[in-house]
CSV table of C-alpha atoms in Angstrom, one decimal:
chain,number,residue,atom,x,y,z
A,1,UNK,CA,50.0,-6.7,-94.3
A,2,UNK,CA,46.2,-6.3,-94.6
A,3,UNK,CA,45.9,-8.3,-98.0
A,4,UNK,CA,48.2,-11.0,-96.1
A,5,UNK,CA,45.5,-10.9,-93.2
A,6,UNK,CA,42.8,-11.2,-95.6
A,7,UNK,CA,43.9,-14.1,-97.9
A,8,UNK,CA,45.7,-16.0,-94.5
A,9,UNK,CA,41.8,-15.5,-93.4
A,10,UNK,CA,40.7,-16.8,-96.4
A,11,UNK,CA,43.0,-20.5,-96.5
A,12,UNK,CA,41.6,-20.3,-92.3
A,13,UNK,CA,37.8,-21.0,-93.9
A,14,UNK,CA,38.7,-23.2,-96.9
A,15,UNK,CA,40.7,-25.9,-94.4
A,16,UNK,CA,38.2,-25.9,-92.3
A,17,UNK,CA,36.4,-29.1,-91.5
A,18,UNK,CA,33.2,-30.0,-93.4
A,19,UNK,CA,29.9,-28.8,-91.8
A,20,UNK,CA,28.5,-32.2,-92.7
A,21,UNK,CA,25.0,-30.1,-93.7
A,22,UNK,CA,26.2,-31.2,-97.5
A,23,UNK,CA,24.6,-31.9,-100.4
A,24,UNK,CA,23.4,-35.1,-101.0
A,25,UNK,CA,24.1,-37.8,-104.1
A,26,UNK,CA,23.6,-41.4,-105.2
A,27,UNK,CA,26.2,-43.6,-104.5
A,28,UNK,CA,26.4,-46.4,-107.9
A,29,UNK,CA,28.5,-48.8,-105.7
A,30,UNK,CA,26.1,-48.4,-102.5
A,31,UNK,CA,23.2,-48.2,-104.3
A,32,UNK,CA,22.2,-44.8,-101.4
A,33,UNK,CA,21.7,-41.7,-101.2
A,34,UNK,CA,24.6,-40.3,-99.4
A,35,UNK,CA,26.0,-36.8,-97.9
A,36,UNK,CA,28.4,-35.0,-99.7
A,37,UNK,CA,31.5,-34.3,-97.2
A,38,UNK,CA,32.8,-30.4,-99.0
A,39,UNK,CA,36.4,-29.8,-98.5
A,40,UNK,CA,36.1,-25.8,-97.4
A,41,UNK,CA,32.6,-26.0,-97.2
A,42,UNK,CA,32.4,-23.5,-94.7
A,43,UNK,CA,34.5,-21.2,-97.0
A,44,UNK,CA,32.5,-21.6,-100.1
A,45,UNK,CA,28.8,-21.3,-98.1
A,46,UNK,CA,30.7,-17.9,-96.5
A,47,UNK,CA,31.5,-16.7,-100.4
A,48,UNK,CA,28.5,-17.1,-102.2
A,49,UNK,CA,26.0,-17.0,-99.0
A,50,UNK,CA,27.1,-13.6,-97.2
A,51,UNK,CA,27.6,-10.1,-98.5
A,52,UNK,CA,31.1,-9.9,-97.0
A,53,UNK,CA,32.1,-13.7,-99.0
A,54,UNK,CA,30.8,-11.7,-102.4
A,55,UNK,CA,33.1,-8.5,-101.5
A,56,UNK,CA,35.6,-11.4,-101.1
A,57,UNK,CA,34.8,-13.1,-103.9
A,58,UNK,CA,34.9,-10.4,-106.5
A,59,UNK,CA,38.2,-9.2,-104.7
A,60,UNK,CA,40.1,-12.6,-104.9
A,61,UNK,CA,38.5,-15.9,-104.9
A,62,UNK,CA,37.4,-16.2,-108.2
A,63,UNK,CA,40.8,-14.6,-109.4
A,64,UNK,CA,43.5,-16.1,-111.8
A,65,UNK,CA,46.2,-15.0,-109.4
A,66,UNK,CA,44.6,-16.1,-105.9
A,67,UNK,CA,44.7,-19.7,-107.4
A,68,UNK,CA,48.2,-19.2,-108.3
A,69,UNK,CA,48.9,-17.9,-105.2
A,70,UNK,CA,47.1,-21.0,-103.6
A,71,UNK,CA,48.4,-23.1,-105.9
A,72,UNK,CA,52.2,-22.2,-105.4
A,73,UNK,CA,51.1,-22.7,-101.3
A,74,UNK,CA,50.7,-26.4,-102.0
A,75,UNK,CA,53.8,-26.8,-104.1
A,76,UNK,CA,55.7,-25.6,-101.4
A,77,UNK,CA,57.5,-28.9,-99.2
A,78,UNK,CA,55.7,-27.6,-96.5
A,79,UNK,CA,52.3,-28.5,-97.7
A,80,UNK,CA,53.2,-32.1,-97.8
A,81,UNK,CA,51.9,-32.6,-94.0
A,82,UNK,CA,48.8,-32.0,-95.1
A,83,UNK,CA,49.0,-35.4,-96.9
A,84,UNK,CA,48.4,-38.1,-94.3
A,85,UNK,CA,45.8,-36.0,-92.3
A,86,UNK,CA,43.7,-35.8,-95.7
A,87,UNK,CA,43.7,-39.1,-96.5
A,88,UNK,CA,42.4,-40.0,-92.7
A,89,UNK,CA,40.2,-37.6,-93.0
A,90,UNK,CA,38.5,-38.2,-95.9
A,91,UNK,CA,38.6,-42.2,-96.2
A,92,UNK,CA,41.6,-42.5,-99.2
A,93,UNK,CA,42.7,-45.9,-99.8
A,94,UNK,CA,46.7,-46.1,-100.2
A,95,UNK,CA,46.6,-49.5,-101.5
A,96,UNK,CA,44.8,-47.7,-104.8
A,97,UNK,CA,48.0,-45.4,-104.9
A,98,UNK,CA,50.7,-45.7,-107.3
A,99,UNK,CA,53.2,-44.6,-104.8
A,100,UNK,CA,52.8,-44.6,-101.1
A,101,UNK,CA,51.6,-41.6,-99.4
A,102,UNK,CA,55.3,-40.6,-97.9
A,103,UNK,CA,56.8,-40.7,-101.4
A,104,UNK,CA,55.1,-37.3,-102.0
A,105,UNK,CA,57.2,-34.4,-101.8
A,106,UNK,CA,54.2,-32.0,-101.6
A,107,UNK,CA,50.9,-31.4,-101.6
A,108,UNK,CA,49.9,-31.2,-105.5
A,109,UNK,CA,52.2,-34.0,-105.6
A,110,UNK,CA,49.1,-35.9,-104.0
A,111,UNK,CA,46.8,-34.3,-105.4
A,112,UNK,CA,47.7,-35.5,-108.7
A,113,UNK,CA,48.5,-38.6,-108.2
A,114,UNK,CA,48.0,-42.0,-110.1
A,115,UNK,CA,46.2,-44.7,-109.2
A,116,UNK,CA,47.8,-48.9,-110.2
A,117,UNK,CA,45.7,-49.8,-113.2
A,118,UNK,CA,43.7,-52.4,-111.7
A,119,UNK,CA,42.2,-49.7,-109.4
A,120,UNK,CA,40.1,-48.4,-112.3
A,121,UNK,CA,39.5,-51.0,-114.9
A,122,UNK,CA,38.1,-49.7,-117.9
A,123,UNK,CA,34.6,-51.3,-119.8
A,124,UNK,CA,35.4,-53.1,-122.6
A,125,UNK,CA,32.3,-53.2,-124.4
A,126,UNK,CA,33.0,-51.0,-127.8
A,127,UNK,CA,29.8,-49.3,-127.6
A,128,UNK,CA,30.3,-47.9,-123.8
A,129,UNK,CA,30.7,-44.4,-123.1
A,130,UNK,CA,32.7,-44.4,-119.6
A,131,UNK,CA,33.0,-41.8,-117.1
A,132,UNK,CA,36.4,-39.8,-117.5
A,133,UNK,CA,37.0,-39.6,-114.1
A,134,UNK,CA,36.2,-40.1,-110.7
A,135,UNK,CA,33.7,-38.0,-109.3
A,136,UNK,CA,29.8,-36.9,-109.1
A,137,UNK,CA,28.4,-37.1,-112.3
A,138,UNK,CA,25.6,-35.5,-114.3
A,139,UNK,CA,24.0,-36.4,-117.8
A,140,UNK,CA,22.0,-34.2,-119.7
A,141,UNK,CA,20.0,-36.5,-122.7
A,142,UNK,CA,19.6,-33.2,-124.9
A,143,UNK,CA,21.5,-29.4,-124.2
A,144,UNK,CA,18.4,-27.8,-125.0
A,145,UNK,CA,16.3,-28.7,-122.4
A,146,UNK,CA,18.5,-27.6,-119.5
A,147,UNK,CA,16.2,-24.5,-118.1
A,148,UNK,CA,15.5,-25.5,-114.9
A,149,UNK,CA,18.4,-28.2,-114.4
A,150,UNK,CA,20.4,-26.7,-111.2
A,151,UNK,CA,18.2,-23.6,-110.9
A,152,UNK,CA,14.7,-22.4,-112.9
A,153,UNK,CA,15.7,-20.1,-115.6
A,154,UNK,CA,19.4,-20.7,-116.5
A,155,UNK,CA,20.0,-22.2,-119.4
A,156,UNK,CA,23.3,-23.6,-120.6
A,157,UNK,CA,24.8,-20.9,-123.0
A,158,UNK,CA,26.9,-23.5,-125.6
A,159,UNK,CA,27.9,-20.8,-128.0
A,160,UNK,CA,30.1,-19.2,-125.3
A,161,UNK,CA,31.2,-22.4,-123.4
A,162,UNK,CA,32.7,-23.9,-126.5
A,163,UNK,CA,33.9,-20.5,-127.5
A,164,UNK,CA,32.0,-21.1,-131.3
A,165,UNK,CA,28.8,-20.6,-132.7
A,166,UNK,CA,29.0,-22.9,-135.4
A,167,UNK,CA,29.6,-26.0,-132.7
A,168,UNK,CA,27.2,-24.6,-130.8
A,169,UNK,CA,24.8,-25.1,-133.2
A,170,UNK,CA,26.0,-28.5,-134.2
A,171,UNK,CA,25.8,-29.8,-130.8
A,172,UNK,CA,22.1,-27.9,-130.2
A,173,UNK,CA,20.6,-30.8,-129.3
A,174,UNK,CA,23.2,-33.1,-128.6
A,175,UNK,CA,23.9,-35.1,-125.1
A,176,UNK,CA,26.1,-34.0,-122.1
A,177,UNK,CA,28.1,-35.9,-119.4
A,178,UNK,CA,28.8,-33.4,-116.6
A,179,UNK,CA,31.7,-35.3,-114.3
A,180,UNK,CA,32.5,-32.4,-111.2
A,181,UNK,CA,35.4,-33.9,-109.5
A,182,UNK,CA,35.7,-32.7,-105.4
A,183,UNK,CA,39.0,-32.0,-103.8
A,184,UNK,CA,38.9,-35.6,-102.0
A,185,UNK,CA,38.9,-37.3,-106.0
A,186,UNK,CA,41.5,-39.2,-108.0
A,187,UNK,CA,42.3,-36.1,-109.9
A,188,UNK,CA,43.2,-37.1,-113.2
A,189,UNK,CA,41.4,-37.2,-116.5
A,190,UNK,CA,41.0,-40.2,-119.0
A,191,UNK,CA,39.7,-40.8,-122.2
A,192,UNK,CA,35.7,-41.9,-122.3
A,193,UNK,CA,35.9,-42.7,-125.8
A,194,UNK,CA,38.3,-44.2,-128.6
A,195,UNK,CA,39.1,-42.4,-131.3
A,196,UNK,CA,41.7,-40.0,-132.9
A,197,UNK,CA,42.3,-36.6,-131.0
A,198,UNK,CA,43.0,-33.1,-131.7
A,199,UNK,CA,44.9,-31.0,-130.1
A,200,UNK,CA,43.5,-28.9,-127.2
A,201,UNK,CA,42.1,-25.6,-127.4
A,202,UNK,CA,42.3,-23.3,-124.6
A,203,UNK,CA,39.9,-20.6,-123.6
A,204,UNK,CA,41.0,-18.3,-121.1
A,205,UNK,CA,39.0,-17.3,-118.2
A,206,UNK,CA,38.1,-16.7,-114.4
A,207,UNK,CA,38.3,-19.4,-111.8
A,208,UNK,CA,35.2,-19.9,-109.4
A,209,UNK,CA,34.3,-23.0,-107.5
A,210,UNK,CA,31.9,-25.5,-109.6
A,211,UNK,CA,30.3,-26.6,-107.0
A,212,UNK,CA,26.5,-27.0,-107.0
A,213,UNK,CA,26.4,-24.2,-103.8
A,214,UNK,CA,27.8,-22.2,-106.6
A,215,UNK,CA,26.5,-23.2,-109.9
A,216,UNK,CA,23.1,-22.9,-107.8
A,217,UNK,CA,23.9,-19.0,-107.5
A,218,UNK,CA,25.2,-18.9,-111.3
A,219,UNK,CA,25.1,-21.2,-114.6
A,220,UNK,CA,27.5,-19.3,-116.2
A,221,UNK,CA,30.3,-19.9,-114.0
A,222,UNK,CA,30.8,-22.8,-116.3
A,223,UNK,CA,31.5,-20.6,-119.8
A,224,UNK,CA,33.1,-17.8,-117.3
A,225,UNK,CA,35.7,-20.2,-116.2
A,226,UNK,CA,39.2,-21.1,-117.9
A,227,UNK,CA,38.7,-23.9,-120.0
A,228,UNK,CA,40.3,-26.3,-122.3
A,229,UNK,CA,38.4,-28.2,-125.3
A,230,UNK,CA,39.6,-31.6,-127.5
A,231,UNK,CA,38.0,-33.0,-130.4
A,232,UNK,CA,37.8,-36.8,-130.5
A,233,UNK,CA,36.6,-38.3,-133.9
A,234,UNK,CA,35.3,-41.6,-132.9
A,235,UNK,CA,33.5,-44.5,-135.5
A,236,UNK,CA,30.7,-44.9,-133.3
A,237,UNK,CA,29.8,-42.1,-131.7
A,238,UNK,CA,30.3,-38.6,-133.9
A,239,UNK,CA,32.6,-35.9,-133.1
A,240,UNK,CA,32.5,-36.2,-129.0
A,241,UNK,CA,34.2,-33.1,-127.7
A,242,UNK,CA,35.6,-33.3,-124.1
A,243,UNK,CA,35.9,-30.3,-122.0
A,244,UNK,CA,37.9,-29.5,-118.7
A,245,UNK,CA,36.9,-26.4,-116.8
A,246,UNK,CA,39.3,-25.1,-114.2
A,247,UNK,CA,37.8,-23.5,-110.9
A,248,UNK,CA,38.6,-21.9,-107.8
A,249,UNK,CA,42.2,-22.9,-106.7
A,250,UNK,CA,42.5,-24.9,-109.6
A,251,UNK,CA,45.1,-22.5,-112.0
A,252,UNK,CA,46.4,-25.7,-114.0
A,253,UNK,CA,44.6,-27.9,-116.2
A,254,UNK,CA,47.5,-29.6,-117.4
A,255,UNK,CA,47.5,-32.0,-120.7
A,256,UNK,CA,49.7,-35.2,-120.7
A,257,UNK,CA,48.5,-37.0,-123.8
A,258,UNK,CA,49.7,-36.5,-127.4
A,259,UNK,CA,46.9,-35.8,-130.2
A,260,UNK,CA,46.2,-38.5,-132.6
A,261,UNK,CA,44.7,-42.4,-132.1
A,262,UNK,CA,43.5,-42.7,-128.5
A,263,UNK,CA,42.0,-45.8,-126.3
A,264,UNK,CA,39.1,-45.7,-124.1
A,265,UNK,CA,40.6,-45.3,-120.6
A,266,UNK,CA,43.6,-43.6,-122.0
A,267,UNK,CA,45.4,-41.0,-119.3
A,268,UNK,CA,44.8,-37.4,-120.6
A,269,UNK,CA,45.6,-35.0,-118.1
A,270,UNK,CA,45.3,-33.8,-114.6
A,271,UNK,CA,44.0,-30.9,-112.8
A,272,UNK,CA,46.2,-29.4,-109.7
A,273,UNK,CA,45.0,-28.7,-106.9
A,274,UNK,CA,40.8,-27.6,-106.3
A,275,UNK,CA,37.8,-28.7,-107.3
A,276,UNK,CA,37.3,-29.0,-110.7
A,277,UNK,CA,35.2,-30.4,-113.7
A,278,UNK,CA,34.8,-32.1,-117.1
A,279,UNK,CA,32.3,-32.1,-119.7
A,280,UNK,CA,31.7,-34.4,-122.1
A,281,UNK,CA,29.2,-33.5,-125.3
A,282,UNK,CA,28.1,-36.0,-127.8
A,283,UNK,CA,26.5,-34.8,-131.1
A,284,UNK,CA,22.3,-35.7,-130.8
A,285,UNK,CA,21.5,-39.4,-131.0
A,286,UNK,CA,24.7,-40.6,-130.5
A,287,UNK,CA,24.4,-42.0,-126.4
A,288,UNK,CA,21.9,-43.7,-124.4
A,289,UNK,CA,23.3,-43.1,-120.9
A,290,UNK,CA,22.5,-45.5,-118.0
A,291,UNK,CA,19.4,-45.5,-116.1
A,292,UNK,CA,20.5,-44.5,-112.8
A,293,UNK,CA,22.4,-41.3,-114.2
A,294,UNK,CA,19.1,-40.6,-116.0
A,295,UNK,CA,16.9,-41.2,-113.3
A,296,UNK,CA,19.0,-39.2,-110.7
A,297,UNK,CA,20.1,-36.2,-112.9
A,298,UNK,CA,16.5,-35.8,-113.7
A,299,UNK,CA,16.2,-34.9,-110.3
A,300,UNK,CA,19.2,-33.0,-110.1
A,301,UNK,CA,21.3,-35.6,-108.1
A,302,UNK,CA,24.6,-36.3,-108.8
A,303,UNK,CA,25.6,-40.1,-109.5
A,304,UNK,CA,28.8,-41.2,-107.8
A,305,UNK,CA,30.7,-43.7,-109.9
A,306,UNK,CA,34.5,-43.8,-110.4
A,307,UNK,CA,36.8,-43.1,-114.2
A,308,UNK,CA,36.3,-46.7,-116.4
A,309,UNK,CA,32.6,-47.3,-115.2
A,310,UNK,CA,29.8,-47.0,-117.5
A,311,UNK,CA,28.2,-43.9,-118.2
A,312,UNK,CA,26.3,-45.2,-121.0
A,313,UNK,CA,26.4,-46.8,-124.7
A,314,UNK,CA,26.0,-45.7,-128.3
């Protein structure tokens, strides 16, 4: 009854309304600096801000089973009346919706759900790099010079994110596209390249929110995490290997393409529900993202721009 009381206590702080004292990025389509609205903000600030969220933290929140266990709570049919609320709440457009908002039968159902085509169009230009999915977005010109980039002396650790030494060292230098996707995103993940793909690689680990309140606290939340890794040999642009890294509530990353040729744009997976995050890392040399991501990142402000847009060209 107590662990029932506890995690009951726990769902309490993570639907809890926004505190609206977010964190701030640049909006590509507004062209302004904007404020972050954090689904269960007030439970991640009480998690890694407070002794007692650390205790809870370490007991559950960054557990494999308590995102199961949250997870199987928003398969449940019950969970679909959180649908219509959330999209009020947080602005969705319907019309953007492959299916109307009453066709879904739960929660994840949402949560996962596709968009028409025309809602995302997809750059056509051959040498464009384009964002894999909707969300806040990041770009790192060369890995090695990350000390300092969310907090002064983490550094990003490529040897254990990519689970290799020898890709590590190939992609030393090379050029990242950080895409952190936020409960409230279209939460599926797309091609950002053409090529031929491999099949996926899956490194187990925890699951603890990416978001910057936490990556703040610790870097290697990103290398700690469950994580899955494809290989896409492109003609343009190297060996560009994409990365999707699970996090708190988020126990499936969940594959939907089949390996070999690819297209720009092409559906690849989806993540139920949580926060969650992709990487994509380019061999040195090989990308020249855009100015704003450049500009903004360098300041470490996320870019706001939606799956098909450009993130930059080869």
């Amino acid at each position: 009854m107590q662990l029932n009381t506890f995690m009951e206590d726990i769902v309490k702080k993570m639907d809890a309304p926004p505190n609206r004292d977010a964190i701030s990025f640049f909006n590509r389509y507004t062209g302004k600096i904007e404020q972050e609205e954090i689904y269960g903000e007030p439970f991640l600030r009480w998690t890694y801000e407070t002794t007692p969220g650390q205790i809870a933290l370490a007991i559950a929140a960054k557990r494999v089973w308590f995102s199961k266990w949250y997870g199987w709570r928003m398969d449940r049919a019950a969970s679909r009346t959180k649908v219509l609320p959330f999209i009020e709440t947080y602005k969705l457009d319907p019309n953007e919706f492959q299916d109307p908002p009453d066709s879904f039968r739960t929660f994840n159902e949402f949560f996962y759900r596709k968009l028409n085509p025309a809602a995302r169009p997809i750059d056509s230009d051959p040498d464009s790099v384009v964002f894999p999915a909707d969300g806040r977005h990041l770009a790192i010109a060369d890995v090695s010079k990350t000390d300092g980039f969310w907090v002064k002396g983490q550094k990003m650790d490529l040897a254990r994110l990519l689970g290799s030494r020898e890709l590590a060292d190939r992609y030393a230098t090379g050029s990242m596209l950080i895409s952190r996707l936020c409960p409230v995103d279209y939460h599926r993940y797309h091609f950002p390249v053409s090529g031929v793909a491999s099949e996926s690689r899956l490194i187990p680990g925890s699951l603890s929110s990416v978001n910057p309140i936490a990556l703040r606290k610790r870097l290697a939340i990103l290398w700690e995490n469950k994580r899955v890794i494809t290989e896409i040999q492109t003609e343009s642009h190297g060996t560009v290997l994409m990365i999707e890294v699970g996090a708190a509530c988020v126990g499936g990353i969940h594959q939907t393409f089949t390996p070999g040729a690819v297209q720009k744009g092409d559906d690849k997976g989806y993540f139920t529900f949580g926060g969650s995050m992709t990487m994509v890392l380019m061999e040195p040399e090989r990308v020249h993202f855009s100015d704003d991501l450049l500009k903004h990142s360098s300041q470490q402000r996320e870019v706001y721009a939606r799956m098909g847009d450009v993130a930059g060209f080869g």
